[in-house]
mmCIF file of C-alpha atoms and ligand atoms in Angstrom:
data_model
loop_
_atom_site.group_PDB
_atom_site.id
_atom_site.type_symbol
_atom_site.label_atom_id
_atom_site.label_comp_id
_atom_site.label_asym_id
_atom_site.label_seq_id
_atom_site.Cartn_x
_atom_site.Cartn_y
_atom_site.Cartn_z
ATOM 1 C CA MET Y 1 15.581 -18.556 13.812
ATOM 2 C CA ALA Y 2 15.257 -17.893 10.123
ATOM 3 C CA LEU Y 3 13.890 -15.213 7.867
ATOM 4 C CA ARG Y 4 10.930 -16.392 5.797
ATOM 5 C CA GLU Y 5 9.606 -14.992 2.559
ATOM 6 C CA ILE Y 6 6.519 -12.799 2.950
ATOM 7 C CA LEU Y 7 3.856 -13.560 0.335
ATOM 8 C CA VAL Y 8 2.305 -10.584 -1.432
ATOM 9 C CA VAL Y 9 -0.946 -10.111 -3.332
ATOM 10 C CA PRO Y 10 -2.312 -11.701 -5.428
ATOM 11 C CA HIS Y 11 -0.738 -14.896 -3.966
ATOM 12 C CA PRO Y 12 -3.628 -17.403 -3.625
ATOM 13 C CA VAL Y 13 -2.450 -18.724 -0.219
ATOM 14 C CA LEU Y 14 -3.318 -15.309 1.293
ATOM 15 C CA LYS Y 15 -6.993 -16.093 0.560
ATOM 16 C CA GLN Y 16 -6.896 -19.396 2.469
ATOM 17 C CA VAL Y 17 -8.696 -19.833 5.776
ATOM 18 C CA SER Y 18 -6.114 -20.848 8.385
ATOM 19 C CA VAL Y 19 -6.669 -23.874 10.624
ATOM 20 C CA ASN Y 20 -6.640 -24.007 14.420
ATOM 21 C CA VAL Y 21 -3.467 -25.118 16.181
ATOM 22 C CA ASP Y 22 -3.817 -28.329 18.244
ATOM 23 C CA VAL Y 23 -0.939 -27.787 20.634
ATOM 24 C CA VAL Y 24 1.578 -25.034 21.384
ATOM 25 C CA ASP Y 25 4.840 -26.990 21.280
ATOM 26 C CA ASP Y 26 8.478 -26.276 20.426
ATOM 27 C CA ASP Y 27 7.783 -26.632 16.689
ATOM 28 C CA LEU Y 28 5.084 -23.975 16.903
ATOM 29 C CA ARG Y 29 7.340 -21.738 19.031
ATOM 30 C CA ALA Y 30 10.050 -22.112 16.349
ATOM 31 C CA LEU Y 31 7.489 -20.958 13.760
ATOM 32 C CA MET Y 32 6.546 -17.975 15.970
ATOM 33 C CA ASP Y 33 10.264 -17.102 16.414
ATOM 34 C CA ASP Y 34 10.735 -17.131 12.625
ATOM 35 C CA MET Y 35 7.612 -15.019 12.161
ATOM 36 C CA LEU Y 36 8.814 -12.434 14.683
ATOM 37 C CA GLU Y 37 12.262 -12.217 13.096
ATOM 38 C CA THR Y 38 10.692 -11.870 9.633
ATOM 39 C CA MET Y 39 8.309 -9.165 10.910
ATOM 40 C CA TYR Y 40 11.120 -7.156 12.567
ATOM 41 C CA ASP Y 41 13.232 -7.440 9.415
ATOM 42 C CA ALA Y 42 10.440 -6.201 7.110
ATOM 43 C CA PRO Y 43 9.853 -4.068 9.288
ATOM 44 C CA GLY Y 44 6.244 -4.398 10.417
ATOM 45 C CA ILE Y 45 4.160 -4.415 13.615
ATOM 46 C CA GLY Y 46 2.090 -7.546 12.976
ATOM 47 C CA LEU Y 47 2.301 -10.749 10.945
ATOM 48 C CA ALA Y 48 0.014 -13.752 10.477
ATOM 49 C CA ALA Y 49 1.497 -17.196 9.732
ATOM 50 C CA VAL Y 50 -0.389 -17.422 6.437
ATOM 51 C CA GLN Y 51 1.672 -14.447 5.213
ATOM 52 C CA ILE Y 52 4.737 -16.731 5.219
ATOM 53 C CA GLY Y 53 2.711 -19.518 3.619
ATOM 54 C CA VAL Y 54 1.727 -21.425 6.800
ATOM 55 C CA PRO Y 55 -2.088 -21.383 7.078
ATOM 56 C CA LYS Y 56 -2.280 -21.846 10.877
ATOM 57 C CA ARG Y 57 -4.114 -19.524 13.274
ATOM 58 C CA VAL Y 58 -0.985 -17.832 14.627
ATOM 59 C CA ILE Y 59 -0.142 -14.126 14.855
ATOM 60 C CA VAL Y 60 2.899 -12.216 16.112
ATOM 61 C CA MET Y 61 2.926 -8.512 16.928
ATOM 62 C CA ASP Y 62 5.071 -5.815 18.506
ATOM 63 C CA LEU Y 63 3.584 -2.375 19.079
ATOM 64 C CA ALA Y 64 6.598 -0.885 20.911
ATOM 65 C CA ARG Y 65 7.472 2.594 19.695
ATOM 66 C CA GLU Y 66 10.882 3.464 18.300
ATOM 67 C CA GLY Y 67 13.411 3.655 21.105
ATOM 68 C CA GLU Y 68 11.329 1.438 23.419
ATOM 69 C CA PRO Y 69 12.503 -2.121 24.203
ATOM 70 C CA PRO Y 70 10.879 -4.809 22.041
ATOM 71 C CA GLN Y 71 7.518 -6.138 23.298
ATOM 72 C CA PRO Y 72 6.852 -9.291 21.274
ATOM 73 C CA ARG Y 73 3.298 -10.653 21.503
ATOM 74 C CA TYR Y 74 2.033 -14.022 20.313
ATOM 75 C CA TYR Y 75 -1.570 -15.047 19.590
ATOM 76 C CA VAL Y 76 -2.521 -18.653 18.877
ATOM 77 C CA ASN Y 77 -6.137 -19.509 17.918
ATOM 78 C CA PRO Y 78 -7.327 -15.978 18.762
ATOM 79 C CA GLU Y 79 -11.058 -15.352 19.096
ATOM 80 C CA ILE Y 80 -12.970 -12.104 19.450
ATOM 81 C CA LEU Y 81 -15.387 -12.504 22.373
ATOM 82 C CA TRP Y 82 -16.852 -9.028 22.116
ATOM 83 C CA ALA Y 83 -16.536 -6.000 19.837
ATOM 84 C CA SER Y 84 -17.730 -2.460 20.560
ATOM 85 C CA ASP Y 85 -20.504 -0.863 18.514
ATOM 86 C CA GLU Y 86 -18.318 2.203 18.353
ATOM 87 C CA THR Y 87 -15.963 2.137 15.380
ATOM 88 C CA ALA Y 88 -12.881 4.138 14.469
ATOM 89 C CA PRO Y 89 -11.019 4.707 11.203
ATOM 90 C CA TYR Y 90 -7.297 3.983 10.913
ATOM 91 C CA GLU Y 91 -4.918 4.225 7.978
ATOM 92 C CA GLU Y 92 -3.750 0.626 7.583
ATOM 93 C CA GLY Y 93 -0.947 -1.002 5.664
ATOM 94 C CA CYS Y 94 0.121 -4.628 5.255
ATOM 95 C CA LEU Y 95 3.387 -6.416 4.519
ATOM 96 C CA SER Y 96 1.496 -8.493 1.938
ATOM 97 C CA VAL Y 97 0.259 -5.328 0.197
ATOM 98 C CA PRO Y 98 3.485 -3.298 0.281
ATOM 99 C CA GLU Y 99 3.395 0.493 0.061
ATOM 100 C CA ILE Y 100 -0.401 0.706 -0.060
ATOM 101 C CA PHE Y 101 -2.142 2.549 2.775
ATOM 102 C CA ASP Y 102 -5.816 3.284 3.193
ATOM 103 C CA GLU Y 103 -8.390 3.944 5.848
ATOM 104 C CA VAL Y 104 -10.372 1.039 7.302
ATOM 105 C CA GLU Y 105 -13.178 1.407 9.849
ATOM 106 C CA ARG Y 106 -13.294 -1.233 12.614
ATOM 107 C CA PRO Y 107 -14.728 -1.632 16.120
ATOM 108 C CA SER Y 108 -12.602 0.570 18.381
ATOM 109 C CA GLN Y 109 -12.510 -1.960 21.266
ATOM 110 C CA VAL Y 110 -12.523 -5.757 21.335
ATOM 111 C CA LYS Y 111 -12.196 -8.482 23.951
ATOM 112 C CA LEU Y 112 -9.928 -11.376 22.954
ATOM 113 C CA ARG Y 113 -9.219 -14.928 23.996
ATOM 114 C CA TYR Y 114 -6.119 -16.752 22.752
ATOM 115 C CA LEU Y 115 -3.228 -19.025 23.686
ATOM 116 C CA ASN Y 116 0.109 -17.323 24.394
ATOM 117 C CA TYR Y 117 3.701 -18.423 23.645
ATOM 118 C CA GLN Y 118 3.520 -20.887 26.567
ATOM 119 C CA GLY Y 119 0.162 -22.257 25.415
ATOM 120 C CA GLU Y 120 -1.732 -20.672 28.322
ATOM 121 C CA GLN Y 121 -5.232 -19.318 27.690
ATOM 122 C CA VAL Y 122 -5.415 -15.548 28.082
ATOM 123 C CA GLU Y 123 -8.285 -13.048 27.909
ATOM 124 C CA GLU Y 124 -7.374 -9.475 27.083
ATOM 125 C CA ASP Y 125 -9.067 -6.185 26.198
ATOM 126 C CA ALA Y 126 -7.756 -4.260 23.221
ATOM 127 C CA ASP Y 127 -8.228 -0.679 22.129
ATOM 128 C CA GLY Y 128 -6.333 1.892 20.066
ATOM 129 C CA LEU Y 129 -3.623 0.564 17.750
ATOM 130 C CA PHE Y 130 -3.732 -2.847 19.452
ATOM 131 C CA ALA Y 131 -7.419 -3.254 18.547
ATOM 132 C CA VAL Y 132 -6.731 -2.206 14.940
ATOM 133 C CA CYS Y 133 -3.762 -4.525 14.579
ATOM 134 C CA ILE Y 134 -5.306 -7.645 16.108
ATOM 135 C CA GLN Y 135 -8.450 -7.292 13.961
ATOM 136 C CA HIS Y 136 -6.305 -6.762 10.839
ATOM 137 C CA GLU Y 137 -4.213 -9.851 11.647
ATOM 138 C CA MET Y 138 -7.269 -11.958 12.532
ATOM 139 C CA ASP Y 139 -8.733 -11.056 9.142
ATOM 140 C CA HIS Y 140 -5.648 -12.726 7.596
ATOM 141 C CA LEU Y 141 -6.594 -15.960 9.383
ATOM 142 C CA ASN Y 142 -9.863 -15.864 7.445
ATOM 143 C CA GLY Y 143 -8.233 -15.048 4.105
ATOM 144 C CA VAL Y 144 -9.244 -11.390 4.301
ATOM 145 C CA LEU Y 145 -6.866 -8.507 3.536
ATOM 146 C CA PHE Y 146 -7.377 -4.894 4.553
ATOM 147 C CA ILE Y 147 -7.881 -3.986 0.881
ATOM 148 C CA ASP Y 148 -10.932 -6.289 0.914
ATOM 149 C CA HIS Y 149 -12.565 -3.619 3.106
ATOM 150 C CA LEU Y 150 -12.045 -0.996 0.376
ATOM 151 C CA SER Y 151 -14.027 -0.384 -2.800
ATOM 152 C CA ARG Y 152 -13.468 -2.835 -5.642
ATOM 153 C CA LEU Y 153 -11.766 -0.114 -7.676
ATOM 154 C CA LYS Y 154 -9.305 0.737 -4.895
ATOM 155 C CA ARG Y 155 -8.619 -2.960 -4.292
ATOM 156 C CA GLU Y 156 -7.897 -3.651 -7.961
ATOM 157 C CA GLN Y 157 -5.658 -0.591 -8.184
ATOM 158 C CA ALA Y 158 -3.717 -1.729 -5.110
ATOM 159 C CA VAL Y 159 -3.112 -5.231 -6.496
ATOM 160 C CA LYS Y 160 -2.072 -3.794 -9.857
ATOM 161 C CA LYS Y 161 0.408 -1.457 -8.153
ATOM 162 C CA VAL Y 162 1.944 -4.289 -6.113
ATOM 163 C CA LYS Y 163 2.228 -6.521 -9.202
ATOM 164 C CA LYS Y 164 4.060 -3.747 -11.037
ATOM 165 C CA MET Y 165 6.373 -3.185 -8.068
ATOM 166 C CA VAL Y 166 7.232 -6.896 -7.803
ATOM 167 C CA LYS Y 167 7.956 -7.066 -11.528
ATOM 168 C CA ALA Y 168 10.261 -4.045 -11.336
ATOM 169 C CA ALA Y 169 12.179 -5.418 -8.320
HETATM 170 NI NI1 NI C 1 -1.582 -7.549 6.985
#
């Protein structure tokens, strides 16, 4: 496993639409292992492959609370089969938009279909933080960041702040 560099705004690759994965093989599992290690190191609770510069439809996540054993999750070619009309706000952040947090409103429940680490097709219902996180990560697969859900002013301020931070580092 290896740590990968996480791209931050305004890196153009973050705006790319990721492509579907043909087959879940050892090479893809190696990518998912790297993604998980990079996410834990950041630390974060979700990461899309495009955030380390690989525009494939792959997401890793771990929503375990502090003190709980790790619960790594892997989503390949995820699709949303159903989303609730009911929405809920949540204060989101993103490893590609460091230190910026703002409220985004999304459907509070979704039904998913995806391939897991073994390449098996799984259907799963999501609510709460899981629903927020999977929708945030799936946005990445379409080149959308959580700040794209905010006003233009807030989005421009966020990018400016990150640019300044990167320069100072
Ligand atoms: Ni993100």
